[in-house]
Amino acid sequence: MSKTVLIGSQWGDEGKGKIIDVLTADVDWVVRYQGGNNAGHTVKIGDEKYVLHLTPSGILREHCKCVIGNGLVVDIVGLQSELSELVERGIKLKDRLFISDRAHIVLPYHKALDGTKEGNLEEGKKIGTTKRGIGPCYMDKADRIGLRIGDILEADFLDRVRALTADKNTIIESMGGEPLDIDEVVKDISEAAEYLKPFIRDTIPMLNEAVKNDDEILFEGAQGVMLDIDFGTYPFVTSSSTGAGGAPAGSGIAPGAIDRCIGIVKAYTTRVGEGPFPTELFDEMGMHIAKVGDEFGATTGRPRRCGWFDAVVAKYSAMVGGINEWALMKLDVLDAVETIKVCVAYECDGERIDTVPASISKLGRCKPIYEEFKGWNTPTTECTSWDELPEQCRKYVEYIEEITGVKVSILSVGPKRSSTLVLDR
């Protein structure tokens, strides 16, 4: 039985929620290991649509057990709302959902600090944060002053929330922000904490026992490799390790237990927020991809920036993430495109570059070097096998495999579960 990590290989929003939902048909556990509710996974089941921010996508499969791992920062008020909605829609949580007592808590002052700091930055220097308090919460974790989920069970928890909120109000006011109503904060946190108490566990022994029993485990990443705190387009990144290396640290299992890594990659490239994006399109083609692909953030609703497939980014992500399979998403969005381009390298200051530079300034000066492909001009949404795909479409997929050195094992030609081809070639 495999221990699989599923990660985004671009700037997030690649469609991880759908593929996780497809894969969970055959797994025992689904584990979120990093990030917070700044990520949103959209899953469509028949006519039903679910947007999950903190809850692992396996919750939509009755047989799956789900873990919110120690590597996350958890907005407990947001999680209470999310879980309440799932219960209202008939999803069972008892004995299926477990929250690590080592995960850190996102509190209202983290969000206030996040929004105030971003608002104070000059244009061109903004990070593009979702203002969900993720960065400030990870800052408190590193500064060793954060509150963890396990602290909810302590008698002095609300006293600590009150004291920390008062301290943070001083900082918020010094930055020009509005101080929080401490009594209101304590009330909201108290209600959420009480709701979540039945789900709190020491999940590390639980997951290691699952590994020992050879259970099928899927580790669900959020965002994408290019938003990784170390390997992404820093500083326009998130605050955690989004790649496969984050899974052991964010769940408490040994690194050697992981034996499979699937990278989610779109047939083109998108990103939300600020930062360099070498293949970004500013013309009608960019607008066409955005419209057909419904490219709006699941969490923020912000329009995504769209561009051609960037093989430099894909190869880099495969290298640092240990990706050995692609799940290629939204191929159908290109069905009516006459000429399709793939970025095979960059040109910067007269030099050809074949990898992603660490310097954000240098990446911003990079110009894409393209290969062009004839489009297939045929709908693919009804295709149910590799052989049913148009010839030019197959050639495009095969080229992506060739240039990245990674085989495509899953192909998505539409948003529904049924629009997913598992390839065996």
Short mmCIF file of C-alpha atoms in Angstrom, two decimals:
data_model
loop_
_atom_site.label_atom_id
_atom_site.label_comp_id
_atom_site.label_asym_id
_atom_site.label_seq_id
_atom_site.Cartn_x
_atom_site.Cartn_y
_atom_site.Cartn_z
CA MET A 1 0.00 0.00 0.00
CA SER A 2 1.36 3.43 -0.90
CA LYS A 3 2.05 6.53 1.13
CA THR A 4 1.40 9.25 -1.44
CA VAL A 5 2.08 12.97 -1.34
CA LEU A 6 0.00 15.11 -3.70
CA ILE A 7 1.47 18.57 -4.29
CA GLY A 8 0.85 21.56 -6.49
CA SER A 9 3.73 22.20 -8.88
CA GLN A 10 2.97 25.74 -10.03
CA TRP A 11 1.68 28.69 -7.95
CA GLY A 12 -1.25 26.80 -6.42
CA ASP A 13 -4.84 26.57 -7.65
CA GLU A 14 -3.92 23.65 -9.93
CA GLY A 15 -6.98 21.57 -9.03
CA LYS A 16 -5.64 19.47 -6.15
CA GLY A 17 -9.08 19.16 -4.58
CA LYS A 18 -10.50 17.27 -7.52
CA ILE A 19 -7.60 14.81 -7.84
CA ILE A 20 -7.52 14.22 -4.10
CA ASP A 21 -11.21 13.42 -4.26
CA VAL A 22 -10.61 10.95 -7.12
CA LEU A 23 -7.69 9.26 -5.33
CA THR A 24 -9.53 9.00 -2.01
CA ALA A 25 -11.74 6.28 -3.48
CA ASP A 26 -8.88 3.89 -2.65
CA VAL A 27 -7.23 5.36 0.46
CA ASP A 28 -7.75 4.91 4.20
CA TRP A 29 -6.41 8.26 5.40
CA VAL A 30 -6.12 11.79 4.03
CA VAL A 31 -3.74 14.15 5.84
CA ARG A 32 -3.33 17.93 5.47
CA TYR A 33 0.21 18.84 6.53
CA GLN A 34 0.78 22.59 5.97
CA GLY A 35 -0.85 25.95 5.37
CA GLY A 36 -4.14 27.22 6.66
CA ASN A 37 -7.46 28.45 5.35
CA ASN A 38 -5.66 30.62 2.81
CA ALA A 39 -5.97 27.55 0.56
CA GLY A 40 -9.25 26.37 -0.94
CA HIS A 41 -9.92 23.02 -2.58
CA THR A 42 -13.01 22.82 -4.78
CA VAL A 43 -14.63 19.41 -5.28
CA LYS A 44 -17.64 18.77 -7.52
CA ILE A 45 -19.68 15.61 -6.95
CA GLY A 46 -22.57 15.40 -9.39
CA ASP A 47 -24.39 18.71 -9.01
CA GLU A 48 -22.94 19.34 -5.55
CA LYS A 49 -19.99 21.69 -5.05
CA TYR A 50 -17.83 21.72 -1.93
CA VAL A 51 -15.12 24.28 -1.13
CA LEU A 52 -12.85 23.01 1.65
CA HIS A 53 -10.32 25.34 3.27
CA LEU A 54 -8.97 23.37 6.22
CA THR A 55 -10.80 20.04 6.16
CA PRO A 56 -9.01 17.31 4.17
CA SER A 57 -10.88 16.49 0.98
CA GLY A 58 -11.22 12.85 2.02
CA ILE A 59 -14.02 13.91 4.36
CA LEU A 60 -16.35 13.56 1.35
CA ARG A 61 -15.63 9.79 1.26
CA GLU A 62 -17.40 7.92 4.08
CA HIS A 63 -14.64 5.35 4.53
CA CYS A 64 -11.79 7.88 4.88
CA LYS A 65 -10.28 9.11 8.10
CA CYS A 66 -8.93 12.65 7.94
CA VAL A 67 -6.17 14.42 9.86
CA ILE A 68 -5.44 18.13 10.20
CA GLY A 69 -1.74 17.78 10.92
CA ASN A 70 0.67 19.54 13.24
CA GLY A 71 2.14 21.58 10.36
CA LEU A 72 -1.05 23.59 9.86
CA VAL A 73 -2.12 26.88 11.37
CA VAL A 74 -5.82 26.55 12.13
CA ASP A 75 -8.39 29.34 12.16
CA ILE A 76 -10.67 27.61 14.66
CA VAL A 77 -13.60 29.98 14.06
CA GLY A 78 -13.35 29.34 10.32
CA LEU A 79 -13.00 25.60 10.88
CA GLN A 80 -16.07 25.52 13.11
CA SER A 81 -18.07 27.21 10.35
CA GLU A 82 -16.71 24.85 7.70
CA LEU A 83 -17.46 21.72 9.73
CA SER A 84 -20.94 22.94 10.67
CA GLU A 85 -21.78 23.37 7.00
CA LEU A 86 -20.51 19.87 6.20
CA VAL A 87 -22.69 18.40 8.95
CA GLU A 88 -25.70 20.30 7.62
CA ARG A 89 -25.02 18.73 4.21
CA GLY A 90 -25.03 15.24 5.69
CA ILE A 91 -21.27 14.61 6.10
CA LYS A 92 -20.37 12.50 9.13
CA LEU A 93 -17.40 13.77 11.17
CA LYS A 94 -17.41 11.66 14.34
CA ASP A 95 -14.55 9.14 14.48
CA ARG A 96 -13.40 10.37 11.05
CA LEU A 97 -11.84 13.79 11.64
CA PHE A 98 -8.86 14.37 13.94
CA ILE A 99 -7.04 17.65 14.66
CA SER A 100 -3.44 17.50 15.85
CA ASP A 101 -2.96 18.95 19.31
CA ARG A 102 0.36 20.35 18.01
CA ALA A 103 -1.16 22.49 15.23
CA HIS A 104 -1.06 26.23 15.89
CA ILE A 105 -4.14 28.43 16.20
CA VAL A 106 -4.83 31.43 13.96
CA LEU A 107 -6.43 34.06 16.17
CA PRO A 108 -8.29 37.25 15.14
CA TYR A 109 -5.24 39.39 15.89
CA HIS A 110 -3.21 37.42 13.34
CA LYS A 111 -5.71 38.42 10.65
CA ALA A 112 -5.73 42.03 11.83
CA LEU A 113 -1.94 42.17 11.71
CA ASP A 114 -1.88 40.51 8.29
CA GLY A 115 -4.34 42.97 6.76
CA THR A 116 -2.81 46.04 8.40
CA LYS A 117 0.73 45.15 7.33
CA GLU A 118 -0.31 44.43 3.74
CA GLY A 119 -2.34 47.63 3.61
CA ASN A 120 0.67 49.68 4.70
CA LEU A 121 2.92 48.38 1.92
CA GLU A 122 3.52 50.47 -1.19
CA GLU A 123 2.27 49.27 -4.57
CA GLY A 124 4.81 46.93 -6.08
CA LYS A 125 5.89 45.71 -2.65
CA LYS A 126 2.64 44.03 -1.63
CA ILE A 127 2.87 40.25 -1.19
CA GLY A 128 -0.71 39.55 -2.27
CA THR A 129 -1.55 37.83 1.02
CA THR A 130 -5.10 36.52 1.51
CA LYS A 131 -5.12 38.39 4.85
CA ARG A 132 -6.15 35.20 6.65
CA GLY A 133 -3.46 35.62 9.33
CA ILE A 134 -1.30 32.77 8.09
CA GLY A 135 2.06 34.56 8.04
CA PRO A 136 1.65 36.23 11.46
CA CYS A 137 0.60 32.89 12.99
CA TYR A 138 3.68 31.13 11.61
CA MET A 139 5.72 34.07 12.92
CA ASP A 140 4.38 33.48 16.43
CA LYS A 141 5.10 29.76 16.04
CA ALA A 142 8.75 30.49 15.18
CA ASP A 143 8.89 33.10 17.96
CA ARG A 144 7.60 30.45 20.40
CA ILE A 145 4.70 32.55 21.63
CA GLY A 146 1.88 30.86 19.72
CA LEU A 147 -1.11 28.96 21.05
CA ARG A 148 -1.63 25.37 19.89
CA ILE A 149 -4.76 23.30 19.47
CA GLY A 150 -3.86 21.28 22.55
CA ASP A 151 -3.93 24.48 24.62
CA ILE A 152 -7.71 24.55 24.13
CA LEU A 153 -7.90 21.73 26.69
CA GLU A 154 -6.03 23.75 29.34
CA ALA A 155 -7.90 25.65 32.07
CA ASP A 156 -6.10 28.95 31.35
CA PHE A 157 -6.66 28.92 27.56
CA LEU A 158 -9.09 31.84 27.38
CA ASP A 159 -7.00 33.88 29.83
CA ARG A 160 -4.04 33.45 27.49
CA VAL A 161 -6.18 34.48 24.51
CA ARG A 162 -7.26 37.61 26.38
CA ALA A 163 -3.70 38.55 27.38
CA LEU A 164 -2.22 37.93 23.95
CA THR A 165 -4.99 39.91 22.23
CA ALA A 166 -4.28 42.88 24.51
CA ASP A 167 -0.57 42.68 23.65
CA LYS A 168 -1.26 42.43 19.92
CA ASN A 169 -3.74 45.33 20.05
CA THR A 170 -0.83 47.57 21.02
CA ILE A 171 1.08 46.48 17.91
CA ILE A 172 -2.00 46.78 15.66
CA GLU A 173 -2.62 50.35 16.86
CA SER A 174 1.04 51.29 16.37
CA MET A 175 0.68 50.19 12.73
CA GLY A 176 -2.40 52.37 12.26
CA GLY A 177 -4.95 49.58 12.55
CA GLU A 178 -8.13 49.31 14.61
CA PRO A 179 -7.76 47.45 17.94
CA LEU A 180 -9.88 44.35 18.44
CA ASP A 181 -12.75 44.06 20.92
CA ILE A 182 -11.16 41.63 23.39
CA ASP A 183 -14.43 40.43 24.87
CA GLU A 184 -15.76 39.68 21.39
CA VAL A 185 -12.59 37.80 20.49
CA VAL A 186 -12.79 35.68 23.65
CA LYS A 187 -16.47 34.92 23.04
CA ASP A 188 -15.90 33.75 19.44
CA ILE A 189 -12.81 31.73 20.34
CA SER A 190 -14.58 30.14 23.31
CA GLU A 191 -17.47 28.93 21.13
CA ALA A 192 -15.16 27.55 18.44
CA ALA A 193 -12.88 25.85 20.96
CA GLU A 194 -15.79 24.10 22.64
CA TYR A 195 -17.07 22.87 19.26
CA LEU A 196 -13.67 21.45 18.27
CA LYS A 197 -12.74 19.72 21.54
CA PRO A 198 -14.11 16.28 20.48
CA PHE A 199 -11.80 16.25 17.42
CA ILE A 200 -8.50 17.03 19.20
CA ARG A 201 -6.01 14.15 19.28
CA ASP A 202 -2.32 13.36 19.47
CA THR A 203 -2.33 12.38 15.80
CA ILE A 204 1.35 11.38 15.57
CA PRO A 205 1.01 7.90 17.17
CA MET A 206 -2.22 7.45 15.23
CA LEU A 207 -0.57 8.10 11.84
CA ASN A 208 2.53 6.06 12.63
CA GLU A 209 0.32 3.15 13.58
CA ALA A 210 -1.42 3.54 10.20
CA VAL A 211 1.99 3.41 8.50
CA LYS A 212 2.91 0.31 10.51
CA ASN A 213 -0.37 -1.33 9.47
CA ASP A 214 0.41 -0.55 5.83
CA ASP A 215 -2.69 1.60 5.41
CA GLU A 216 -3.11 3.64 2.25
CA ILE A 217 -2.34 7.27 3.18
CA LEU A 218 -2.65 10.38 1.04
CA PHE A 219 -0.85 13.54 2.17
CA GLU A 220 -2.67 16.58 0.82
CA GLY A 221 -0.58 19.64 0.07
CA ALA A 222 -1.94 23.16 -0.24
CA GLN A 223 -0.70 25.98 -2.52
CA GLY A 224 2.15 24.95 -4.86
CA VAL A 225 5.93 24.50 -4.98
CA MET A 226 6.42 28.00 -6.38
CA LEU A 227 4.84 29.36 -3.18
CA ASP A 228 7.15 27.32 -0.92
CA ILE A 229 8.86 29.44 1.74
CA ASP A 230 12.29 28.16 0.64
CA PHE A 231 11.94 27.11 -2.99
CA GLY A 232 9.28 29.49 -4.26
CA THR A 233 9.41 33.01 -5.69
CA TYR A 234 10.42 34.57 -2.35
CA PRO A 235 9.17 36.89 -0.90
CA PHE A 236 5.96 36.36 -2.92
CA VAL A 237 5.33 33.04 -1.22
CA THR A 238 3.35 31.47 1.60
CA SER A 239 4.81 30.81 5.06
CA SER A 240 5.27 27.03 5.03
CA SER A 241 6.92 24.18 3.12
CA THR A 242 4.42 23.35 0.39
CA GLY A 243 6.41 20.56 -1.27
CA ALA A 244 6.72 16.87 -0.49
CA GLY A 245 9.39 17.60 2.13
CA GLY A 246 6.76 19.33 4.25
CA ALA A 247 4.68 16.17 4.60
CA PRO A 248 6.86 14.32 7.16
CA ALA A 249 7.50 17.48 9.18
CA GLY A 250 3.85 18.50 9.09
CA SER A 251 2.42 15.10 10.05
CA GLY A 252 5.02 13.38 12.23
CA ILE A 253 5.76 10.36 10.04
CA ALA A 254 9.26 9.34 8.96
CA PRO A 255 10.42 10.68 5.55
CA GLY A 256 11.26 7.17 4.36
CA ALA A 257 7.62 6.13 4.64
CA ILE A 258 6.67 8.17 1.57
CA ASP A 259 6.97 6.20 -1.66
CA ARG A 260 4.98 8.18 -4.25
CA CYS A 261 4.71 11.85 -5.19
CA ILE A 262 2.10 13.13 -7.64
CA GLY A 263 2.48 16.67 -8.93
CA ILE A 264 -0.64 18.57 -9.97
CA VAL A 265 0.00 20.73 -13.01
CA LYS A 266 -2.34 22.64 -15.30
CA ALA A 267 -2.07 22.42 -19.09
CA TYR A 268 -1.26 26.13 -18.82
CA THR A 269 -0.08 28.23 -15.86
CA THR A 270 -1.85 30.52 -13.40
CA ARG A 271 -1.07 32.41 -10.24
CA VAL A 272 -2.91 34.63 -7.75
CA GLY A 273 -1.25 37.55 -6.04
CA GLU A 274 1.89 39.51 -6.72
CA GLY A 275 5.30 38.44 -8.01
CA PRO A 276 7.02 37.63 -11.32
CA PHE A 277 5.27 35.31 -13.77
CA PRO A 278 7.35 34.86 -16.96
CA THR A 279 4.65 33.34 -19.22
CA GLU A 280 1.83 35.65 -18.13
CA LEU A 281 -0.51 36.69 -20.95
CA PHE A 282 -1.96 40.20 -21.05
CA ASP A 283 -3.86 39.80 -24.31
CA GLU A 284 -7.12 38.23 -25.49
CA MET A 285 -5.63 34.74 -25.13
CA GLY A 286 -5.04 35.35 -21.44
CA MET A 287 -8.63 36.51 -21.05
CA HIS A 288 -9.88 33.49 -23.03
CA ILE A 289 -8.04 31.03 -20.76
CA ALA A 290 -9.30 32.81 -17.65
CA LYS A 291 -12.90 32.77 -18.86
CA VAL A 292 -13.01 29.18 -20.13
CA GLY A 293 -11.00 27.91 -17.17
CA ASP A 294 -13.13 29.84 -14.64
CA GLU A 295 -9.91 31.13 -13.12
CA PHE A 296 -10.99 32.72 -9.89
CA GLY A 297 -9.54 31.85 -6.46
CA ALA A 298 -11.62 29.39 -4.41
CA THR A 299 -10.70 31.22 -1.20
CA THR A 300 -10.53 34.87 -2.29
CA GLY A 301 -12.55 35.03 -5.50
CA ARG A 302 -9.67 37.00 -7.00
CA PRO A 303 -9.09 36.55 -10.75
CA ARG A 304 -6.02 34.43 -11.48
CA ARG A 305 -3.27 35.61 -13.78
CA CYS A 306 -3.01 33.24 -16.75
CA GLY A 307 -0.15 32.22 -19.02
CA TRP A 308 1.24 29.45 -21.18
CA PHE A 309 2.59 26.20 -19.72
CA ASP A 310 5.98 26.88 -18.11
CA ALA A 311 8.13 23.75 -18.42
CA VAL A 312 10.98 25.47 -16.53
CA VAL A 313 8.75 25.76 -13.48
CA ALA A 314 7.42 22.20 -13.92
CA LYS A 315 10.91 20.67 -14.17
CA TYR A 316 12.10 22.67 -11.18
CA SER A 317 9.10 21.55 -9.10
CA ALA A 318 9.64 17.93 -10.09
CA MET A 319 13.28 18.21 -9.05
CA VAL A 320 12.79 19.74 -5.61
CA GLY A 321 9.58 17.81 -4.93
CA GLY A 322 10.66 14.37 -6.07
CA ILE A 323 7.61 14.25 -8.35
CA ASN A 324 7.38 10.96 -10.24
CA GLU A 325 3.90 11.37 -11.76
CA TRP A 326 1.89 14.26 -13.19
CA ALA A 327 -1.82 14.83 -12.83
CA LEU A 328 -2.38 17.14 -15.82
CA MET A 329 -5.40 19.39 -15.26
CA LYS A 330 -7.77 21.48 -17.36
CA LEU A 331 -6.63 20.15 -20.72
CA ASP A 332 -10.12 20.91 -22.05
CA VAL A 333 -9.57 24.67 -21.51
CA LEU A 334 -7.26 24.58 -24.56
CA ASP A 335 -9.77 22.76 -26.80
CA ALA A 336 -10.49 25.81 -28.97
CA VAL A 337 -6.99 27.32 -29.03
CA GLU A 338 -5.46 27.41 -32.53
CA THR A 339 -1.79 27.64 -31.49
CA ILE A 340 -0.52 26.52 -28.09
CA LYS A 341 2.82 27.58 -26.64
CA VAL A 342 5.14 25.92 -24.12
CA CYS A 343 7.93 27.81 -22.38
CA VAL A 344 11.04 25.61 -22.64
CA ALA A 345 13.62 28.04 -21.20
CA TYR A 346 14.13 31.69 -20.21
CA GLU A 347 16.28 34.42 -21.71
CA CYS A 348 17.70 36.90 -19.22
CA ASP A 349 20.28 39.60 -19.95
CA GLY A 350 21.33 37.76 -23.11
CA GLU A 351 21.74 34.41 -21.33
CA ARG A 352 19.63 31.24 -21.70
CA ILE A 353 18.39 29.94 -18.34
CA ASP A 354 16.98 26.45 -17.81
CA THR A 355 15.97 26.65 -14.14
CA VAL A 356 14.19 29.07 -11.81
CA PRO A 357 16.64 31.66 -10.39
CA ALA A 358 16.53 32.51 -6.69
CA SER A 359 16.77 36.24 -7.41
CA ILE A 360 13.30 37.71 -7.72
CA SER A 361 14.77 40.60 -9.70
CA LYS A 362 16.41 38.23 -12.17
CA LEU A 363 13.23 36.16 -12.55
CA GLY A 364 11.33 39.37 -13.21
CA ARG A 365 13.66 40.09 -16.15
CA CYS A 366 13.28 36.61 -17.62
CA LYS A 367 11.58 36.32 -21.01
CA PRO A 368 10.06 33.01 -22.07
CA ILE A 369 11.51 31.00 -24.95
CA TYR A 370 8.61 29.17 -26.58
CA GLU A 371 7.91 26.08 -28.63
CA GLU A 372 4.63 26.22 -30.56
CA PHE A 373 2.07 23.46 -31.13
CA LYS A 374 -0.93 23.21 -33.36
CA GLY A 375 -4.16 23.00 -31.36
CA TRP A 376 -6.69 20.20 -31.73
CA ASN A 377 -9.88 22.32 -32.06
CA THR A 378 -12.04 19.47 -30.82
CA PRO A 379 -13.90 19.09 -27.48
CA THR A 380 -12.24 16.65 -25.10
CA THR A 381 -14.73 16.79 -22.22
CA GLU A 382 -16.52 13.61 -23.28
CA CYS A 383 -13.33 11.59 -23.78
CA THR A 384 -13.06 8.64 -21.44
CA SER A 385 -9.76 7.10 -22.57
CA TRP A 386 -6.36 8.05 -23.99
CA ASP A 387 -7.24 6.68 -27.43
CA GLU A 388 -10.35 8.89 -27.64
CA LEU A 389 -8.30 12.07 -27.30
CA PRO A 390 -7.51 13.96 -30.54
CA GLU A 391 -4.09 13.16 -31.99
CA GLN A 392 -2.76 16.70 -31.53
CA CYS A 393 -3.93 16.64 -27.94
CA ARG A 394 -2.01 13.42 -27.29
CA LYS A 395 1.07 14.96 -28.89
CA TYR A 396 0.82 17.94 -26.55
CA VAL A 397 0.61 15.69 -23.48
CA GLU A 398 3.52 13.58 -24.71
CA TYR A 399 5.64 16.70 -25.23
CA ILE A 400 4.99 17.82 -21.65
CA GLU A 401 6.12 14.37 -20.50
CA GLU A 402 9.24 14.54 -22.66
CA ILE A 403 10.39 18.01 -21.67
CA THR A 404 9.70 17.57 -17.94
CA GLY A 405 10.91 13.98 -17.69
CA VAL A 406 7.77 12.95 -15.77
CA LYS A 407 4.94 10.75 -17.04
CA VAL A 408 1.30 11.87 -16.95
CA SER A 409 -0.67 9.27 -14.99
CA ILE A 410 -3.89 11.26 -14.50
CA LEU A 411 -5.55 13.56 -17.03
CA SER A 412 -8.47 15.89 -16.33
CA VAL A 413 -10.75 17.12 -19.12
CA GLY A 414 -13.49 18.70 -16.98
CA PRO A 415 -14.45 19.62 -13.41
CA LYS A 416 -16.47 16.51 -12.48
CA ARG A 417 -15.22 13.24 -11.00
CA SER A 418 -16.22 11.48 -14.21
CA SER A 419 -14.05 13.79 -16.34
CA THR A 420 -10.84 12.18 -15.11
CA LEU A 421 -8.73 9.74 -17.10
CA VAL A 422 -6.39 7.40 -15.23
CA LEU A 423 -3.80 6.50 -17.85
CA ASP A 424 -2.18 3.11 -18.24
CA ARG A 425 0.10 3.32 -21.28
#
